[in-house]
Backbone as JSON Lines, residues from 0, in Angstrom:
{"i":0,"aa":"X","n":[94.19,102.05,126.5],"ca":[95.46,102.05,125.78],"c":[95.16,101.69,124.32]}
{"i":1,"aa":"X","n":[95.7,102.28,123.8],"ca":[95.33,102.31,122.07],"c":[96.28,101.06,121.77]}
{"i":2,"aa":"X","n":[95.82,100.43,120.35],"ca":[96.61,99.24,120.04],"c":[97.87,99.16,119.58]}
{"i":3,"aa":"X","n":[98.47,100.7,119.48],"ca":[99.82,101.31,119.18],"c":[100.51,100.98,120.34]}
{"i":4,"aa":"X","n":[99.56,102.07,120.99],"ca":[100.29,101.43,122.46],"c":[101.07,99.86,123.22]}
{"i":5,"aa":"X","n":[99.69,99.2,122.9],"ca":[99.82,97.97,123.76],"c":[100.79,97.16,122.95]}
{"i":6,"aa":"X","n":[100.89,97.42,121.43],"ca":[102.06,96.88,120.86],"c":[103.43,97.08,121.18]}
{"i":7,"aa":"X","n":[103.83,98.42,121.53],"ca":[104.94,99.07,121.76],"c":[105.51,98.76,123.27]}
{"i":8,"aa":"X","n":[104.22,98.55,124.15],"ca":[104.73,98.19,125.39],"c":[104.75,96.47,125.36]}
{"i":9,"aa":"X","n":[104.63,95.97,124.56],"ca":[104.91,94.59,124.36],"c":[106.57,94.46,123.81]}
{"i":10,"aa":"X","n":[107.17,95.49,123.21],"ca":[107.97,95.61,123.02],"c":[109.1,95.41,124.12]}
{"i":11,"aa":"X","n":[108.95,96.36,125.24],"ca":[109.68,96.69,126.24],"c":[110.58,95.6,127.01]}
{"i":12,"aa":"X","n":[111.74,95.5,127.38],"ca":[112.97,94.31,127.42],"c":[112.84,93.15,126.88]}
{"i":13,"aa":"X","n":[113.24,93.84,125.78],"ca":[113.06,92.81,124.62],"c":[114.39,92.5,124.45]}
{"i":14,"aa":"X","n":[114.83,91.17,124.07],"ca":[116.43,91.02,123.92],"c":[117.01,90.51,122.81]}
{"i":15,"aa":"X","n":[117.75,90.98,121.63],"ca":[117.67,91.17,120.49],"c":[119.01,90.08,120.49]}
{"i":16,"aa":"X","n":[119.27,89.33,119.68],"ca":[120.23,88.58,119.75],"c":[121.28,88.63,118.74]}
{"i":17,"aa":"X","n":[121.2,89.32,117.54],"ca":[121.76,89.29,116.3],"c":[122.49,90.46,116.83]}
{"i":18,"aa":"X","n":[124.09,90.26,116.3],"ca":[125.15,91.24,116.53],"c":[124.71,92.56,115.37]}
{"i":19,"aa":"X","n":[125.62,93.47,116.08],"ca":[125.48,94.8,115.23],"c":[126.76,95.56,115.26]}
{"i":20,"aa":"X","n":[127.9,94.73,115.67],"ca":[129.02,95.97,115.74],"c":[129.97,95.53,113.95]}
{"i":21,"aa":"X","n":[130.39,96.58,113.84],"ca":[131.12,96.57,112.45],"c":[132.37,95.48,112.47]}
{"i":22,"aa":"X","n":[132.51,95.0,111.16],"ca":[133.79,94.0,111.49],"c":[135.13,94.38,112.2]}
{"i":23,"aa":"X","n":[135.56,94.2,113.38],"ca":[136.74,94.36,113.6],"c":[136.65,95.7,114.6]}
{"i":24,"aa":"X","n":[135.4,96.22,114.4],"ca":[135.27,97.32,115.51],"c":[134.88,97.55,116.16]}
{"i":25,"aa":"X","n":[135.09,98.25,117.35],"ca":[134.27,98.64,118.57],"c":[133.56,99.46,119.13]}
{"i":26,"aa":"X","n":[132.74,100.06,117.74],"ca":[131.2,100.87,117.31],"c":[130.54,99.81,116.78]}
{"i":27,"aa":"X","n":[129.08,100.86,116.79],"ca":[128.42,100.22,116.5],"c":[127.89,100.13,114.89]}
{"i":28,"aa":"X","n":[127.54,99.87,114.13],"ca":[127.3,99.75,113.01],"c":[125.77,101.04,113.3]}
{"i":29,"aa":"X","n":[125.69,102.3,112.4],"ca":[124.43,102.77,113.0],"c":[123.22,102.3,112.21]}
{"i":30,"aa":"X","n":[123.77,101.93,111.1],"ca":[122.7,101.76,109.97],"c":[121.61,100.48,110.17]}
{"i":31,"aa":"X","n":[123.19,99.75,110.91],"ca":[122.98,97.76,111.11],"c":[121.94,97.99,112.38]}
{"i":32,"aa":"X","n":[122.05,99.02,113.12],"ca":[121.45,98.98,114.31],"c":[119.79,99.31,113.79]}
{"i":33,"aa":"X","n":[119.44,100.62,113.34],"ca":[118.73,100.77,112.83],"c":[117.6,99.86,112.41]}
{"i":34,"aa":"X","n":[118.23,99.43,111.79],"ca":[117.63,97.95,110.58],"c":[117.12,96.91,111.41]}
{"i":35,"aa":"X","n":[117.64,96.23,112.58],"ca":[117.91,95.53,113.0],"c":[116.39,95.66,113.99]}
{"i":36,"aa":"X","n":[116.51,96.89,114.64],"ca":[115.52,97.38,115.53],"c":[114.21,97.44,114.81]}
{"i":37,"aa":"X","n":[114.41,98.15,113.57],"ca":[112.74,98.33,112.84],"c":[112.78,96.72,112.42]}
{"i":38,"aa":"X","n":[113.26,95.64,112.12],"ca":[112.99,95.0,111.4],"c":[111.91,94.27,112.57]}
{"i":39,"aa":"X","n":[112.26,94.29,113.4],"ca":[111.89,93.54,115.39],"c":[110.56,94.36,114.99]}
{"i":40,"aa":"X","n":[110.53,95.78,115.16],"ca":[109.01,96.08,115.46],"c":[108.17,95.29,114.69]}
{"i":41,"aa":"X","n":[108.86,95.55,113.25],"ca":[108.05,95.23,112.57],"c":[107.35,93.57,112.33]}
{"i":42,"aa":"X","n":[107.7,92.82,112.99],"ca":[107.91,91.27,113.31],"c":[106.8,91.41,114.27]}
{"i":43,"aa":"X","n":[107.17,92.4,115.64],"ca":[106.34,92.07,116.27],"c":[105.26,92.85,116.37]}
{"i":44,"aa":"X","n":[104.43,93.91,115.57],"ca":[103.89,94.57,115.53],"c":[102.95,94.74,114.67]}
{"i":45,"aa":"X","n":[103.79,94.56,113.06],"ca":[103.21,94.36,112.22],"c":[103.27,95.85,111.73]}
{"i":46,"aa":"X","n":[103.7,96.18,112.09],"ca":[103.93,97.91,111.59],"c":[105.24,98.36,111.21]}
{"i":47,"aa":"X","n":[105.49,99.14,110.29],"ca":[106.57,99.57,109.57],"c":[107.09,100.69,110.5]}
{"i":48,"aa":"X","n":[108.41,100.87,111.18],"ca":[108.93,102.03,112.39],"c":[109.79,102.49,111.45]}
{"i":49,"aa":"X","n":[110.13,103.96,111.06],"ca":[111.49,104.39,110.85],"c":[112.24,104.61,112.07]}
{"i":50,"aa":"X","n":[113.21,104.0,111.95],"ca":[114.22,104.01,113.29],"c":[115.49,104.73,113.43]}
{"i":51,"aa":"X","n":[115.74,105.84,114.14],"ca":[116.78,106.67,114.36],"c":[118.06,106.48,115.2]}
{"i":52,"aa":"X","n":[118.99,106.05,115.34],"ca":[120.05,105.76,116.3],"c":[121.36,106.92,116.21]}
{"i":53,"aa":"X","n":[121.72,107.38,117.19],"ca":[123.07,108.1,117.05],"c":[124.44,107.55,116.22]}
{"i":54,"aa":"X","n":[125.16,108.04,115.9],"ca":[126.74,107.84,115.28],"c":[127.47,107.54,116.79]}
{"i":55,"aa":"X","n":[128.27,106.43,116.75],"ca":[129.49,106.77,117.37],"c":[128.84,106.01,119.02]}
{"i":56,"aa":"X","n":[128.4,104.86,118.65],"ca":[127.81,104.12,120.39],"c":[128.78,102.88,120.21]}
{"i":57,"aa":"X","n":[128.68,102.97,121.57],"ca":[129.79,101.74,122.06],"c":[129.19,100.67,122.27]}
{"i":58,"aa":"X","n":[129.0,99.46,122.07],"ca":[128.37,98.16,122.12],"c":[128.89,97.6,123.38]}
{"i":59,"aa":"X","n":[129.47,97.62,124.2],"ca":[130.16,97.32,125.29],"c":[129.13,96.72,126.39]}
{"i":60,"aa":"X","n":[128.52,95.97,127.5],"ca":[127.76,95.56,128.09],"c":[127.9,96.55,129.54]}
{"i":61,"aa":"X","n":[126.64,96.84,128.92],"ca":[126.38,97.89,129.67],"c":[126.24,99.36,129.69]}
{"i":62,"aa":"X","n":[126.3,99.78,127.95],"ca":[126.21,100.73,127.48],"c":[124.97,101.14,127.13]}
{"i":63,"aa":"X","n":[124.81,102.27,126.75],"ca":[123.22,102.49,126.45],"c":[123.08,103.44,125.13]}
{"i":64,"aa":"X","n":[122.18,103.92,124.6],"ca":[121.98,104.9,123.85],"c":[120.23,104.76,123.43]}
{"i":65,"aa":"X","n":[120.01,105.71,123.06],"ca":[118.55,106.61,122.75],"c":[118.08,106.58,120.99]}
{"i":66,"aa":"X","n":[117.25,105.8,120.81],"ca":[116.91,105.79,119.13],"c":[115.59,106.1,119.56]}
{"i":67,"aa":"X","n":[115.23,106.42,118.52],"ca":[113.79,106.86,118.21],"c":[112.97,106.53,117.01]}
{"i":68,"aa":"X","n":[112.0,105.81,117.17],"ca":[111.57,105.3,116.21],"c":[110.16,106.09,115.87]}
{"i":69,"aa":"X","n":[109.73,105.71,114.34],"ca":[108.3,106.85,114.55],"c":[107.77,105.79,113.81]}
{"i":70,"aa":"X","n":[106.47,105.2,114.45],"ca":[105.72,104.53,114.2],"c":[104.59,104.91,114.01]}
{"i":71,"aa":"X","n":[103.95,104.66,112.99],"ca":[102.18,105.42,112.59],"c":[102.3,106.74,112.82]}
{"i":72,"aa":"X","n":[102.88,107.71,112.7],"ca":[103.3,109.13,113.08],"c":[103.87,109.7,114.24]}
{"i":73,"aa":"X","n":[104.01,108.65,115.06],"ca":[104.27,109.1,116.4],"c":[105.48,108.25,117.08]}
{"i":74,"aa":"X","n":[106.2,109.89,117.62],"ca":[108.1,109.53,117.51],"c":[107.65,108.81,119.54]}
{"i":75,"aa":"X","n":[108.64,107.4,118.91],"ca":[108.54,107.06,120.3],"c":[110.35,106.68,120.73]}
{"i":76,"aa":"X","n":[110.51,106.85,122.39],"ca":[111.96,106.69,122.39],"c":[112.26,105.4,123.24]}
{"i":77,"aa":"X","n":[113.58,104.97,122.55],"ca":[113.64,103.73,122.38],"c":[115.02,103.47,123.56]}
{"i":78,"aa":"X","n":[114.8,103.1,124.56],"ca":[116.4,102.83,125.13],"c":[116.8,101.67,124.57]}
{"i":79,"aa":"X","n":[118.57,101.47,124.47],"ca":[118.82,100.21,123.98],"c":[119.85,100.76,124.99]}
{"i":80,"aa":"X","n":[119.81,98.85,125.58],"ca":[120.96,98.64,126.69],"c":[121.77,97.6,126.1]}
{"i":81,"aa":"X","n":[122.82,97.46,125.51],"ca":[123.44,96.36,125.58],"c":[124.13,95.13,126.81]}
{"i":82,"aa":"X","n":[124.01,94.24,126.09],"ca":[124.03,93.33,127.3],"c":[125.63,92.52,127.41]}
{"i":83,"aa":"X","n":[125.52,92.49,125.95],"ca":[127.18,91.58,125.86],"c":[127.48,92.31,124.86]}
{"i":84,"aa":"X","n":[128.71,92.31,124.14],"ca":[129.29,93.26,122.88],"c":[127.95,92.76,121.83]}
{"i":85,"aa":"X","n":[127.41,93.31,121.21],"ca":[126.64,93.19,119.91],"c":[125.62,93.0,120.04]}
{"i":86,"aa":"X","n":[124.99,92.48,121.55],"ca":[123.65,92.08,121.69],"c":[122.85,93.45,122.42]}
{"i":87,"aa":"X","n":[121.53,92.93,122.42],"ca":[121.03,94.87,123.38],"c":[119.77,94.3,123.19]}
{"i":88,"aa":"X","n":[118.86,94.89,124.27],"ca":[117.92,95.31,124.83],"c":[117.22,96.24,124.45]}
{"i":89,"aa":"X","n":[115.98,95.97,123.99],"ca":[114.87,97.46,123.63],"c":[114.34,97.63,124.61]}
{"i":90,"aa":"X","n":[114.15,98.63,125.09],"ca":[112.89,99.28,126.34],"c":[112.46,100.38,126.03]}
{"i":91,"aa":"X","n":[111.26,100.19,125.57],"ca":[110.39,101.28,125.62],"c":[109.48,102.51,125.85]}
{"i":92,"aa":"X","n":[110.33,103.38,125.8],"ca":[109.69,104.89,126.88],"c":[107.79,104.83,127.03]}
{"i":93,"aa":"X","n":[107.53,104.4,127.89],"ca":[105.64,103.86,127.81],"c":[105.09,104.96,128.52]}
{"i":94,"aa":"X","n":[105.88,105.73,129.3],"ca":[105.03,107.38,129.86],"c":[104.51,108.13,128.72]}
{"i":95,"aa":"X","n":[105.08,107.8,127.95],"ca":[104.18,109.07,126.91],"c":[103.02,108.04,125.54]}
{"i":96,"aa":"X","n":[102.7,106.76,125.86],"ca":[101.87,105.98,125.58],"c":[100.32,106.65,125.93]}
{"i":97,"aa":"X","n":[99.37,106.94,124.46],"ca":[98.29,106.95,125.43],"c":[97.37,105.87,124.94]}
């Protein structure tokens, strides 16, 4: 496993604690999300991720959605589960890790 790798799967249910939904609303902030996620890799990795998230996700516990981050050139996909309104879960797609 390459050291990309073993970083990224160090990643995996990871539980992010800092809120991300917009004031007063019940989306998600996409930008805040974004930010929020690369700032984590980058904490724990030491590597700079551009991080991709959809428009229009519901923060709700128990919701999910698909970002994608591309780290050192290579797009990896990112589940985020939320757990309570604002909080969420990274898990890391590790099948396509080599």
């Amino acid at each position: 496993m390459t050291s990309r790798a073993t970083a990224l799967f160090a990643l995996s249910s990871v539980l992010l604690g800092a809120g991300v939904t917009g004031c007063g609303s019940d989306r998600v902030d996409r930008k805040d999300l974004e930010s929020k996620v690369s700032d984590f890799i980058h904490r724990q990795t030491g590597s700079t991720a551009a991080v991709h998230c959809p428009d229009d996700v519901n923060p709700s516990k128990g919701s999910r959605t698909t970002c994608t981050a591309d780290l050192s050139g290579a797009k990896t996909n990112l589940d985020i589960v939320f757990t309570e309104k604002g909080r969420f879960q990274v898990h890391v797609d590790t099948s396509k890790l080599g």
